[in-house]
Amino acid sequence: MNHEAPETKGNGTTAATEVVRLTLPSRSDYVLLARLMVAQVGRIAGFGSEEVYDLKLAVTEAVTNVIRHAAVESFDVEYRAVAGTVEIVVSDAGGGFEVETVSSGRDGHGGFGLAVIRDLVDEMVVESAAGGGTRLKMIRRAGSGVSTGEG
């Protein structure tokens, strides 16, 4: 676990900026661990149960994509909670892919997991290239209204 110095907001209050990093084996047995961690990080950031559910679903899709497509032995998940915001980065050193070629997933030609994630978070950035690994960054803000409404 890497601890960074607390961040001071303009109003003088301090927000937690600790980064928690997991290196997980690329096996479905470890998806639950990634979900449990993001649930706790969401609670630390002040998220409600529906928002935590959305975070768990987004992380499940992200790590499942790595397990299914990256052909790596392990991958990393980083979690950061800042009051009212959760940032998650899932990265691997796999073969990567050309981001532009992955469709939205709604036409049946792949990329459905990314489309689901996009609907569950406020910001999503995918950095990948054939032969260069993949980095998926997700940001969700409490009360943003992107919730599925499931719990």
PDB file of C-alpha atoms in Angstrom, residues 10 15 22 27 47-49 57 71 77 84-85 91 98-99 118 129 132 134 141 150:
ATOM      1  CA  GLY A  10      -9.507  25.168  -0.738  1.00  0.00           C
ATOM      2  CA  ALA A  15      -9.228  14.644   1.859  1.00  0.00           C
ATOM      3  CA  LEU A  22      -3.410  -4.952  -5.640  1.00  0.00           C
ATOM      4  CA  ARG A  27      -7.832 -15.945 -12.623  1.00  0.00           C
ATOM      5  CA  PHE A  47     -20.803   6.492  -1.500  1.00  0.00           C
ATOM      6  CA  GLY A  48     -24.260   5.057  -0.906  1.00  0.00           C
ATOM      7  CA  SER A  49     -25.111   1.395  -1.459  1.00  0.00           C
ATOM      8  CA  LEU A  57     -20.008  -3.932 -11.362  1.00  0.00           C
ATOM      9  CA  ALA A  71      -3.166 -13.339 -21.617  1.00  0.00           C
ATOM     10  CA  VAL A  77      -5.708  -2.645  -9.710  1.00  0.00           C
ATOM     11  CA  GLY A  84     -16.915  12.027  -2.829  1.00  0.00           C
ATOM     12  CA  THR A  85     -14.788  10.501  -5.618  1.00  0.00           C
ATOM     13  CA  SER A  91      -3.569  -2.174 -15.878  1.00  0.00           C
ATOM     14  CA  GLU A  98      -6.250  -0.770 -30.843  1.00  0.00           C
ATOM     15  CA  VAL A  99      -8.848   1.150 -28.822  1.00  0.00           C
ATOM     16  CA  ARG A 118     -18.813   3.684 -19.565  1.00  0.00           C
ATOM     17  CA  ALA A 129      -1.925  -0.332 -28.204  1.00  0.00           C
ATOM     18  CA  GLY A 132       1.800  -2.478 -25.396  1.00  0.00           C
ATOM     19  CA  THR A 134      -3.656  -1.749 -21.413  1.00  0.00           C
ATOM     20  CA  ARG A 141     -18.274  10.856  -8.246  1.00  0.00           C
ATOM     21  CA  GLU A 150     -29.804  -1.493  -8.404  1.00  0.00           C
TER      22      GLU A 150
END
